[in-house]
CSV table of C-alpha atoms and ligand atoms in Angstrom, one decimal:
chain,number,residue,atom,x,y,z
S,1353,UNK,CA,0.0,0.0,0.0
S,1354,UNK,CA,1.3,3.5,-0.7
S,1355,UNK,CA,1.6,6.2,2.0
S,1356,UNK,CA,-1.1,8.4,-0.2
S,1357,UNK,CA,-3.8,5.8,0.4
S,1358,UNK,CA,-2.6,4.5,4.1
S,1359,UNK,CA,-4.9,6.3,6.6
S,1360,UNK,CA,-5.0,4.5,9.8
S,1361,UNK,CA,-7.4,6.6,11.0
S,1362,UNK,CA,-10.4,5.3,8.7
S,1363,UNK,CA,-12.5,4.5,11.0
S,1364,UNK,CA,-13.2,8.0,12.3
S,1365,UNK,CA,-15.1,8.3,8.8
S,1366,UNK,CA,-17.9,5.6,10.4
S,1367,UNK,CA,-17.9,7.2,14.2
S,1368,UNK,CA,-18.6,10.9,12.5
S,1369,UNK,CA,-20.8,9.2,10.1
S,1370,UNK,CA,-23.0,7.8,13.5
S,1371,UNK,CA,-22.9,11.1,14.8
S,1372,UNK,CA,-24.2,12.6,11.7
S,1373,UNK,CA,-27.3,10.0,11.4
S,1374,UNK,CA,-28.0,10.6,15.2
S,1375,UNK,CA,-28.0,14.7,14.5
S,1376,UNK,CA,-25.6,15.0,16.9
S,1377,UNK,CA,-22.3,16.2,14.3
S,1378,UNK,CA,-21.7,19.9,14.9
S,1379,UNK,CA,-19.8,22.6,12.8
S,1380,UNK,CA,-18.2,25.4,15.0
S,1381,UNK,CA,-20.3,28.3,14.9
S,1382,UNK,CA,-17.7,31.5,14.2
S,1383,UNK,CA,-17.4,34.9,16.2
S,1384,UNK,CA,-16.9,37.4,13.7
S,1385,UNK,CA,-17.2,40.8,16.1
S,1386,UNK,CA,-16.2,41.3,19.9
S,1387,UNK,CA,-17.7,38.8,22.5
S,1388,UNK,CA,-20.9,41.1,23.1
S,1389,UNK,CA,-25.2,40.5,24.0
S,1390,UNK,CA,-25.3,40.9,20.5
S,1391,UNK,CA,-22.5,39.1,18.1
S,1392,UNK,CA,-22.2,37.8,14.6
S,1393,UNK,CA,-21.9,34.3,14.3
S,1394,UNK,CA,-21.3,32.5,10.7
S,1395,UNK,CA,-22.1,36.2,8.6
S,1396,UNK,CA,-25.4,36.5,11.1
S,1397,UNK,CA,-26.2,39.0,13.6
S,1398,UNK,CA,-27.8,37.2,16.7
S,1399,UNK,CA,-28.4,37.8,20.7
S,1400,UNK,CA,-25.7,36.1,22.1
S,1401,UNK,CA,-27.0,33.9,24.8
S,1402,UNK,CA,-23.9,31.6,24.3
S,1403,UNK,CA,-20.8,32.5,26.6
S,1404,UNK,CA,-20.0,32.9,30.0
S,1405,UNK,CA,-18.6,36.4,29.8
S,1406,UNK,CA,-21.1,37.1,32.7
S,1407,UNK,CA,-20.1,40.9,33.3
S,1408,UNK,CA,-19.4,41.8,30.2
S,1409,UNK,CA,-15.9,42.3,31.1
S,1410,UNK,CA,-14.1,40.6,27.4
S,1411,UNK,CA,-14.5,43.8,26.2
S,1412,UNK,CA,-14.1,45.9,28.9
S,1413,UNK,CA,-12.5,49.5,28.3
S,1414,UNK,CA,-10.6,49.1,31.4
S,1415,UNK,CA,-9.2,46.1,30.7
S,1416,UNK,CA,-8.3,46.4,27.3
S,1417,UNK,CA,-6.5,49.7,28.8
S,1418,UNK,CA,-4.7,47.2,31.1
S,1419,UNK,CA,-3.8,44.5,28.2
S,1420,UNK,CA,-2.1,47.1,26.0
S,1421,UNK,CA,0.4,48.5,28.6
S,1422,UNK,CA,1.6,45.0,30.0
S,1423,UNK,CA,2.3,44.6,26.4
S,1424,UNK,CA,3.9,47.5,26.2
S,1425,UNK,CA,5.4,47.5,29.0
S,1426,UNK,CA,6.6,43.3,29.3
S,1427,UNK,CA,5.8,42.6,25.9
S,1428,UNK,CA,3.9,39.5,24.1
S,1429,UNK,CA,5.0,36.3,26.0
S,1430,UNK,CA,6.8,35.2,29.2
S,1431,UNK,CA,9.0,32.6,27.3
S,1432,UNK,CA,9.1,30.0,30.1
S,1433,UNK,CA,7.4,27.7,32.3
S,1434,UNK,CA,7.0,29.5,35.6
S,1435,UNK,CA,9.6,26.8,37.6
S,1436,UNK,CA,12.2,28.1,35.0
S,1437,UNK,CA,12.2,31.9,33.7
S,1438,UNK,CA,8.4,32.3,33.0
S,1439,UNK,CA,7.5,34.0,37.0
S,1440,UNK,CA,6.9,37.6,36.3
S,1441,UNK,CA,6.6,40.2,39.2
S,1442,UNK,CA,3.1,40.5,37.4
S,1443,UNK,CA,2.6,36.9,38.4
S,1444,UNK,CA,3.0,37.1,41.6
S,1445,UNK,CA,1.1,40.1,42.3
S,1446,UNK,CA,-2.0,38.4,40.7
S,1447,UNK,CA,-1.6,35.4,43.3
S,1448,UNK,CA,-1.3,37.5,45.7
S,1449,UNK,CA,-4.1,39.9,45.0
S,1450,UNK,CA,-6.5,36.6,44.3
S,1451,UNK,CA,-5.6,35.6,47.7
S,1452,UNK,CA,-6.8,38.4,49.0
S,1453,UNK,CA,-10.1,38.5,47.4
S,1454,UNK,CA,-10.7,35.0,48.8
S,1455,UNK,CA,-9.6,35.5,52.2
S,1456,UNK,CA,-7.3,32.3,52.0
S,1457,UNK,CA,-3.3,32.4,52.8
S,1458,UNK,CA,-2.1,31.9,48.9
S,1459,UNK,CA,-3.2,31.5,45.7
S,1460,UNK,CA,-1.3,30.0,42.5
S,1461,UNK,CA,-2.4,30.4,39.1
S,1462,UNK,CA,-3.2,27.9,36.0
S,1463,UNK,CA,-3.3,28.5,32.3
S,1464,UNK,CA,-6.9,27.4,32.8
S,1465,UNK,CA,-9.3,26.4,34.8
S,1466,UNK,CA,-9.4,22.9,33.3
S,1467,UNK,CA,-5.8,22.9,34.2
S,1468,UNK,CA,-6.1,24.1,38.1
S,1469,UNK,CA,-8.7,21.1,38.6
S,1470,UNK,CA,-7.1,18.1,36.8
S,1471,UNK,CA,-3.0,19.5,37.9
S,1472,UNK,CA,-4.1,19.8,41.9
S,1473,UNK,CA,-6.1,16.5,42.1
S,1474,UNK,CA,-3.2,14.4,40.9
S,1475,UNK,CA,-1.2,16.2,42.9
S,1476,UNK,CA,-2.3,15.8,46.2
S,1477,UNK,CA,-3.4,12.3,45.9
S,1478,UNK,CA,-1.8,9.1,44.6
S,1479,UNK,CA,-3.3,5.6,44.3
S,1480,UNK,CA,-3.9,4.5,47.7
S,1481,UNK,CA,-6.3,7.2,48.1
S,1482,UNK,CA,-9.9,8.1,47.8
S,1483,UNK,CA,-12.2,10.6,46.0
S,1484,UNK,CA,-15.8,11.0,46.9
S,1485,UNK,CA,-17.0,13.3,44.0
S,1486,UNK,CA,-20.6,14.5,43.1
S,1487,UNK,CA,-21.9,12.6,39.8
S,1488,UNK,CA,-22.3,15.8,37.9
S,1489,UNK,CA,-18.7,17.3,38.6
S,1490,UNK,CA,-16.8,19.4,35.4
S,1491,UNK,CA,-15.0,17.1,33.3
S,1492,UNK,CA,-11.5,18.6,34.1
S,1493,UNK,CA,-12.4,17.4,38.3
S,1494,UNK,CA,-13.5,14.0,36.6
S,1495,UNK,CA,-9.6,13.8,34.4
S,1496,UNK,CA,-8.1,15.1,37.5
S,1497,UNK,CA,-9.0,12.0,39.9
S,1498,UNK,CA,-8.4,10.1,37.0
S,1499,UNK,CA,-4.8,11.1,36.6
S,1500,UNK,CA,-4.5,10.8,40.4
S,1501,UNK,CA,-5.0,6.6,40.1
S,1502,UNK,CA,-6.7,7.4,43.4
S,1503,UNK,CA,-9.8,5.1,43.7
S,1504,UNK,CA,-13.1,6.9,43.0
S,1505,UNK,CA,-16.8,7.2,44.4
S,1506,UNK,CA,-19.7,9.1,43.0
S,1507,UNK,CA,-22.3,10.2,45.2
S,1508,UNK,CA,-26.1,11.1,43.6
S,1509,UNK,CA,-26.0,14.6,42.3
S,1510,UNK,CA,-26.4,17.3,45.2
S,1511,UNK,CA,-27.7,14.5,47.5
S,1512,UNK,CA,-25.2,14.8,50.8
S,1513,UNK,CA,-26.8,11.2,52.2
S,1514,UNK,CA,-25.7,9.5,49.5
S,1515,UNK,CA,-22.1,11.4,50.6
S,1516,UNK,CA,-22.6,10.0,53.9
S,1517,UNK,CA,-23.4,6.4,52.9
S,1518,UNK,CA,-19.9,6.5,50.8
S,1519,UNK,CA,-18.1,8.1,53.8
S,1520,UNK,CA,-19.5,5.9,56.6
S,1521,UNK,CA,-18.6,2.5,53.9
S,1522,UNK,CA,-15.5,4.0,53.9
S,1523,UNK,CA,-14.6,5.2,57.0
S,1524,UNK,CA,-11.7,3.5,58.0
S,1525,UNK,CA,-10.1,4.1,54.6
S,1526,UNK,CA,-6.3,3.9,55.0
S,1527,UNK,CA,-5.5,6.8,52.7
S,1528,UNK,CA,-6.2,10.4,52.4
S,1529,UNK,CA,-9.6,11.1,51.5
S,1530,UNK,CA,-11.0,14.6,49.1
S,1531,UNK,CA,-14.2,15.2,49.2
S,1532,UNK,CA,-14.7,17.6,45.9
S,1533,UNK,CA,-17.6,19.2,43.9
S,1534,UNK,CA,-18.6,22.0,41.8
S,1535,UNK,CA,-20.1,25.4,43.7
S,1536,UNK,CA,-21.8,25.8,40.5
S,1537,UNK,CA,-23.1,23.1,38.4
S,1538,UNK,CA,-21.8,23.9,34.7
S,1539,UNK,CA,-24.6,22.2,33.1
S,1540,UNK,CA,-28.2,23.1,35.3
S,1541,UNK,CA,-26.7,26.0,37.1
S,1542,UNK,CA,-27.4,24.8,40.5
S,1543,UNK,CA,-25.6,25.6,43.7
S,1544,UNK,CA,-23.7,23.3,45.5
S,1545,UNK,CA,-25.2,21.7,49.1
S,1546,UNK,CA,-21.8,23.5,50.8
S,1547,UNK,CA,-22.0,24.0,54.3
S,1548,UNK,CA,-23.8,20.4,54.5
S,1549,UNK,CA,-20.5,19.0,52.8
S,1550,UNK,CA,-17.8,20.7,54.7
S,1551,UNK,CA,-20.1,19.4,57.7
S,1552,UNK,CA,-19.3,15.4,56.0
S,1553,UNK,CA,-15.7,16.1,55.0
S,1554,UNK,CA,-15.1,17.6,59.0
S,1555,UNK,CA,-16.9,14.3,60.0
S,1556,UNK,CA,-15.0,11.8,58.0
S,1557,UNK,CA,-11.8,13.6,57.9
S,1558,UNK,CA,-11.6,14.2,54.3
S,1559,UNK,CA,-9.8,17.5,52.1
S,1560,UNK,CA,-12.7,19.8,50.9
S,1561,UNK,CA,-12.4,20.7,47.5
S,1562,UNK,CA,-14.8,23.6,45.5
S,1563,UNK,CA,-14.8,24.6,42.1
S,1564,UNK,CA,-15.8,27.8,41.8
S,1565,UNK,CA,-15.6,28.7,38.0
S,1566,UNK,CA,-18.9,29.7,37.4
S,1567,UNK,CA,-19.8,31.2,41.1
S,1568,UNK,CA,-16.6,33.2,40.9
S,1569,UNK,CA,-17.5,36.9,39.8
S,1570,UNK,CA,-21.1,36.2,40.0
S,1571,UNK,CA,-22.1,34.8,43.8
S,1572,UNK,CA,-21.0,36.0,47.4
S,1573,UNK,CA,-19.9,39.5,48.3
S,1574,UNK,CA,-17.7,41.4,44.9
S,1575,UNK,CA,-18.5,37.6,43.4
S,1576,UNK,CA,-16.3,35.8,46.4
S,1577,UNK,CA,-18.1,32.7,45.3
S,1578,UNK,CA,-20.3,30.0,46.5
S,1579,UNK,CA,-17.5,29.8,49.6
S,1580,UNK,CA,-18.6,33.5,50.7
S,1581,UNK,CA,-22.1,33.4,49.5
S,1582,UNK,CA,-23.2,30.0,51.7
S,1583,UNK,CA,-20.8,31.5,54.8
S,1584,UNK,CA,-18.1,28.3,54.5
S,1585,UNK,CA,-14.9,30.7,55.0
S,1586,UNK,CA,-11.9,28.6,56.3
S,1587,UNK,CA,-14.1,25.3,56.1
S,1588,UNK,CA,-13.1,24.8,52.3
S,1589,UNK,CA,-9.1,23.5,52.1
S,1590,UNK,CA,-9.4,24.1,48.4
S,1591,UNK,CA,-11.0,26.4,46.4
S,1592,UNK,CA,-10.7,26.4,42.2
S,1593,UNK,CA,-11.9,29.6,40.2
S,1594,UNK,CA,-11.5,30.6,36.5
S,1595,UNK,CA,-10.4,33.3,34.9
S,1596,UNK,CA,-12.1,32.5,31.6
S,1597,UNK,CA,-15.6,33.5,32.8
S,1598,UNK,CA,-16.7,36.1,34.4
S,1599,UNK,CA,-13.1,37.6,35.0
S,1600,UNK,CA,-13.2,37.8,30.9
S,1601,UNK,CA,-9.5,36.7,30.0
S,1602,UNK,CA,-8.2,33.2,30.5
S,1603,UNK,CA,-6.8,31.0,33.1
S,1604,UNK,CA,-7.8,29.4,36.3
S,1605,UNK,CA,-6.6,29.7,40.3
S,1606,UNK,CA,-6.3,27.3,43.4
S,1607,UNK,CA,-6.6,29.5,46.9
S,1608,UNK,CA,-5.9,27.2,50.2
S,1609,UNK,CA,-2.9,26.7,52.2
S,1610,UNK,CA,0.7,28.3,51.7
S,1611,UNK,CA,1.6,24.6,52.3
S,1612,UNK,CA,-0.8,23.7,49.3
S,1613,UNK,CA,0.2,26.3,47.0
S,1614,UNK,CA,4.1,25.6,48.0
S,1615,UNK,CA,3.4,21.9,47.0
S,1616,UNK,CA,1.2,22.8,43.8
S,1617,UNK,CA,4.6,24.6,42.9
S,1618,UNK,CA,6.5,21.2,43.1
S,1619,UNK,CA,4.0,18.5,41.8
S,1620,UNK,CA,1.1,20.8,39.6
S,1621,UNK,CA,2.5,19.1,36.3
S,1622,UNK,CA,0.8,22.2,34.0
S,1623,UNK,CA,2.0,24.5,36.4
S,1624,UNK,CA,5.6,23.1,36.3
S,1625,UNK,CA,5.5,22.1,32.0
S,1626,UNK,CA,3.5,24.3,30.7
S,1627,UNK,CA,4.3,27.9,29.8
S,1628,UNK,CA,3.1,30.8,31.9
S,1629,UNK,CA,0.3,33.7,30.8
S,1630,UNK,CA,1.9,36.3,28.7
S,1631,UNK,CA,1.7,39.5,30.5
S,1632,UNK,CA,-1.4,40.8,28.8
S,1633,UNK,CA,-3.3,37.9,30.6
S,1634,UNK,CA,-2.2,38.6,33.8
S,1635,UNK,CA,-2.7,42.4,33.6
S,1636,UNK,CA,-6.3,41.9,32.3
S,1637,UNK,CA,-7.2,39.7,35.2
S,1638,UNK,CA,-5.5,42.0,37.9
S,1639,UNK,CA,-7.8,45.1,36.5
S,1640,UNK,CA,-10.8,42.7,36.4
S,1641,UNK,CA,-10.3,41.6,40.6
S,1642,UNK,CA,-9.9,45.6,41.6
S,1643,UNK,CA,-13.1,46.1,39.6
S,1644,UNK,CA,-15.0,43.7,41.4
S,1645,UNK,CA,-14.5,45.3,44.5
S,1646,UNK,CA,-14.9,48.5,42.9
S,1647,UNK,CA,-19.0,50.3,42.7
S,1648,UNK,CA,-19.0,48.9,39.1
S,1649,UNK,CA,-18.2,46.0,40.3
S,1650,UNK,CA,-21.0,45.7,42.2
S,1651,UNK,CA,-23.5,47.6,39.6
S,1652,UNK,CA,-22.4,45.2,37.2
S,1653,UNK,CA,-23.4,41.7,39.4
S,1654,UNK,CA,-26.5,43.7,40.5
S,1655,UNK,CA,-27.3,43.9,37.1
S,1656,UNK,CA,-26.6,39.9,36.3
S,1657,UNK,CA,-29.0,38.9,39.1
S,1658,UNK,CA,-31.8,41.6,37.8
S,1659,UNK,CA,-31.1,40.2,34.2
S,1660,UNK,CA,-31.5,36.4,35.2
S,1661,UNK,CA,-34.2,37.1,37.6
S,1662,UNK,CA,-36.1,38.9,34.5
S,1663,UNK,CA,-35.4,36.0,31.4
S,1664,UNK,CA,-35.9,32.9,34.2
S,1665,UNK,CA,-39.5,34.9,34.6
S,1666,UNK,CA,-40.2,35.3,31.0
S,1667,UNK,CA,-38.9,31.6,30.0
S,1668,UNK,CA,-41.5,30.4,33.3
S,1669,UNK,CA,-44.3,32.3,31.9
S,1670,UNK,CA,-44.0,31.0,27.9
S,1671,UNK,CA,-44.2,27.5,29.7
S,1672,UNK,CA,-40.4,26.4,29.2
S,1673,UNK,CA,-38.5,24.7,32.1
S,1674,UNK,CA,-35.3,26.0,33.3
S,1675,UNK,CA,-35.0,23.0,35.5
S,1676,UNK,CA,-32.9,23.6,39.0
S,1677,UNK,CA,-30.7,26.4,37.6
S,1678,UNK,CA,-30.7,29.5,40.8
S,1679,UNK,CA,-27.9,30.9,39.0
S,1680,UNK,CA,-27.7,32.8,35.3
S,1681,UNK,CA,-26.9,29.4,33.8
S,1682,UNK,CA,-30.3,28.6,32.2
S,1683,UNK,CA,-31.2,25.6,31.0
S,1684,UNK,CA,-33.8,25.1,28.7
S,1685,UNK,CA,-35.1,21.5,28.9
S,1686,UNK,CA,-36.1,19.1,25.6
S,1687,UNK,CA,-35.0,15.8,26.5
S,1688,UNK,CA,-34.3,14.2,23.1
S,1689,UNK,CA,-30.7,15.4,21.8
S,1690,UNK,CA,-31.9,15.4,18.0
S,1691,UNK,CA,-34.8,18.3,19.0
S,1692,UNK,CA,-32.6,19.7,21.1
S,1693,UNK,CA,-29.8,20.4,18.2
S,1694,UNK,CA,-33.1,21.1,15.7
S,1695,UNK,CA,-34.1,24.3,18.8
S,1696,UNK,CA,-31.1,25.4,18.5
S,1697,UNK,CA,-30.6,25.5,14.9
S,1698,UNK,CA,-34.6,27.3,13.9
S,1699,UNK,CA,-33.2,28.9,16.4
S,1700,UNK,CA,-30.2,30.9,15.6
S,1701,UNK,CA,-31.9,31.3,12.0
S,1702,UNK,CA,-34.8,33.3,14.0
S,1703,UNK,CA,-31.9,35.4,15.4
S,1704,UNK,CA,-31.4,33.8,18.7
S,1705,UNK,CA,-28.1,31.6,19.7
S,1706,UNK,CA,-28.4,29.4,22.7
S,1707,UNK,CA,-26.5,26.1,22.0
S,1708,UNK,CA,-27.6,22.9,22.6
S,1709,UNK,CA,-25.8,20.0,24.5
S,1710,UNK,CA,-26.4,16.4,24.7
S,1711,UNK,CA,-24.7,13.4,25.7
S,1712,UNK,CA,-21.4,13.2,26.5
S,1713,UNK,CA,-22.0,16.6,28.0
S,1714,UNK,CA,-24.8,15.8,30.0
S,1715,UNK,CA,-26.9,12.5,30.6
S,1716,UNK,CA,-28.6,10.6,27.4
S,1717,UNK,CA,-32.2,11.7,27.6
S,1718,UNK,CA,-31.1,14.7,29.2
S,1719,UNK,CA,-30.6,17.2,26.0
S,1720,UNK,CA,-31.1,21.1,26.6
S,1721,UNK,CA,-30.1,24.5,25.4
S,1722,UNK,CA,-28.1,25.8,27.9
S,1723,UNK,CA,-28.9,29.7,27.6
S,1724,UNK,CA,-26.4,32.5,29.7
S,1725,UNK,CA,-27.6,35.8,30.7
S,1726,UNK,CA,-25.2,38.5,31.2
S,1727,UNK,CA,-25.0,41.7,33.0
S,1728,UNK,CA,-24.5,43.4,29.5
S,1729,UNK,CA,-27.6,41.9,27.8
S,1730,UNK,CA,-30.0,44.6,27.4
S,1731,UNK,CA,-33.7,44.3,28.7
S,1732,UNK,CA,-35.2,44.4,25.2
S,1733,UNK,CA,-32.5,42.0,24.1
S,1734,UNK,CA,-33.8,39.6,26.4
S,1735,UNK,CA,-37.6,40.2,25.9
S,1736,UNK,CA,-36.8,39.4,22.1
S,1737,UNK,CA,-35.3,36.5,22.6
S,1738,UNK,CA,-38.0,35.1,25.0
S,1739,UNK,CA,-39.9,35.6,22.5
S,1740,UNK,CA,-38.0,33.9,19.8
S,1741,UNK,CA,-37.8,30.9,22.0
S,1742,UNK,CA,-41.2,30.8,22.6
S,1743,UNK,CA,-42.3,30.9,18.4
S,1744,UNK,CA,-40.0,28.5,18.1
S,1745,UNK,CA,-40.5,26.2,20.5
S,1746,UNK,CA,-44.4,26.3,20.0
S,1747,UNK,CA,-43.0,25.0,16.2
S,1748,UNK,CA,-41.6,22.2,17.2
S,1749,UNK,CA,-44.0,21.5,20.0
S,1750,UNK,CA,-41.7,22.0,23.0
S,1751,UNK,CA,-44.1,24.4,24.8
C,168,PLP,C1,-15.4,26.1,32.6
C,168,PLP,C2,-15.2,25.3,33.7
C,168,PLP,C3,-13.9,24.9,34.1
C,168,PLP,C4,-12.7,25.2,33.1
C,168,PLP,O1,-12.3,26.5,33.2
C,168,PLP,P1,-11.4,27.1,32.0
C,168,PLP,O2,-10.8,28.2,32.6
C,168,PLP,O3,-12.3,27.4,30.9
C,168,PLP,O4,-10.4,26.0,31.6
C,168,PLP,C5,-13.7,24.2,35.2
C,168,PLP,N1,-14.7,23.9,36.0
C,168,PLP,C6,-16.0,24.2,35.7
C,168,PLP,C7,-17.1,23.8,36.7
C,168,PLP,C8,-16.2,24.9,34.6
C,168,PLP,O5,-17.5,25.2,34.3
């Protein structure tokens, strides 16, 4: 056989070819403007109910101020992992400054959010140790205890008796134990049983681990989190929060211990092998923390909660269920991933873009739009929408 016609990866053709007959293939959709309320996607103008940019703050004025002098100033790239050459002074100040804001002794900063949750699992626990871990957790907590070899058990979503029947099975465990679970849940925009599950982990002796990406910036006091909003301060060992959401840039954080973050130094493997943020990054997220202890900080989450509080009514009222969601995450319940994908598409021709996801994302059976309200969505922008969702989804017998 000649190299032109070898292709050992053949049968991808059939496994895309499934997805396609099961309407479950996908193109990318393309941003073509600013991440705004209102964007162009694929040469069409639609409301954007897509991205997590709750405060608006990826096009801040502020920040973009902020981006363009660290590159003046530091230029384009740090050039090294941060073990080597790549720790700038801006680095540092950012940790510090996040540490700060979460009222915890340190802080050390990821690429990404993904990378804060699957580097710090492995490396606090090794195989002889255990991971109870709520069934809906992000996928980077699930690759985490994964990589860890540490032996896993999933308690029922939200439900802290099934946490306890695990714990008491496994109370005299001979390794460490993490208890670990999102303050947010990514998917159904739920909040997190906390102060029920530090009471377990303080019980059964296990590390308490949150992950805060989608609370951070949007619940607690300046958006502390789920940690600050349900009153858990100096319960929580561990806390995780992105900088890809709300903050508006990119990367992720772990706040705990000095001893933690010292050790996340030695063992985080994308800490220690994978380059650091360029300067730009960092910059943009320092100007983001100081305004969300600033009065626009606090106009701006305001305005989230009004704006969620307003579209949740309005999706209630045209008969739609939103499911569990108490936070701006808004799901938008079909069940059958085909319909789901068909909502979504009538959908964004009518001028409204709210993505569906299905299996592996979330459950079989389970399909939804998953719609996000921002503080930057205007009123009418929202009422038009509701709208759209409601012809739409009276087309295709949803509501
Ligand atoms: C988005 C998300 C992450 C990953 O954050 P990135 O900074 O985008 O890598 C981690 N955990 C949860 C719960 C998330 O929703």
């Amino acid at each position: 056989m000649t190299t032109a016609t070898r292709n050992p990866l053949s049968y991808l053709h059939n496994q895309i070819e499934d997805l396609k007959a099961k309407g479950l293939h996908f193109r990318l959709r393309v941003l073509e403007t600013e991440q705004r309320p209102v964007a162009s996607f694929d040469g069409k103008e639609v409301i954007n109910l897509s991205s997590n940019n709750y405060l608006g703050l990826t096009t801040h004025r502020g920040l973009r101020k902020a981006a363009l002098e660290a590159i003046r100033k530091w230029g384009v790239g740090s050039g090294a992992v941060r073990t080597i050459a790549g720790t700038m002074q801006i680095h540092m100040e950012l940790e510090e400054q996040i540490a700060r804001f979460k009222n915890t002794e340190a802080c050390v900063v990821f690429q990404s959010g993904f990378t804060a949750n699957a580097g710090t699992v492995a490396a606090i626990l090794g195989k002889d140790d255990l991971i109870i871990s709520d069934e809906l957790n992000h996928a980077s907590i699930i690759d985490g205890c994964r990589l860890s070899k540490a032996t896993i058990r999933i308690f029922k979503h939200k439900d802290v008796a099934d946490g306890e029947r695990i714990c008491k099975e496994t109370e005299n465990w001979a390794g460490r134990k993490l208890l670990i679970t999102d303050g947010v849940f990514s998917m159904d925009g739920d909040i997190a049983p906390l102060p029920q599950l530090c009471d377990l982990a303080e019980k059964y002796n296990c590390i308490m681990m949150v992950d805060d990406a989608h609370a951070s910036g949007v619940l607690g006091r300046g958006g502390r989190g789920t940690v600050d909003h349900l009153g858990c301060h100096g319960r929580v060992d561990i806390q995780v929060g992105t900088l890809s959401k709300a903050i508006g840039a990119m990367g992720g954080y772990v706040c705990g211990s000095r001893e933690l973050i010292d050790w996340l130094y030695h063992r985080g493997r994308p800490f220690l092998f994978s380059t650091s943020h360029p300067p730009s990054i960092t910059a943009t997220c320092q100007a983001a923390f100081a305004l969300l202890d600033s009065p626009e900080g606090e106009r701006l989450i305001k305005k989230l909660w009004a704006n969620t509080k307003f579209f949740k009514r309005r999706l209630k009222q045209l008969g739609f269920s939103t499911g569990a969601s108490e936070t701006p995450i808004t799901p938008i319940h079909v069940g059958e991933a085909a319909k789901a994908f068909e909502f979504s598409r009538r959908l964004f021709e009518a001028g409204v873009y709210a993505p569906a996801v299905g299996y592996p994302t979330v459950a079989e059976g389970k399909a939804r739009l998953r719609a996000i309200v921002t503080a930057t969505h205007k009123r009418a922008e929202l009422e038009c929408a509701a709208q759209i969702l409601a012809e739409v989804g009276k087309s295709l017998g949803i509501v």
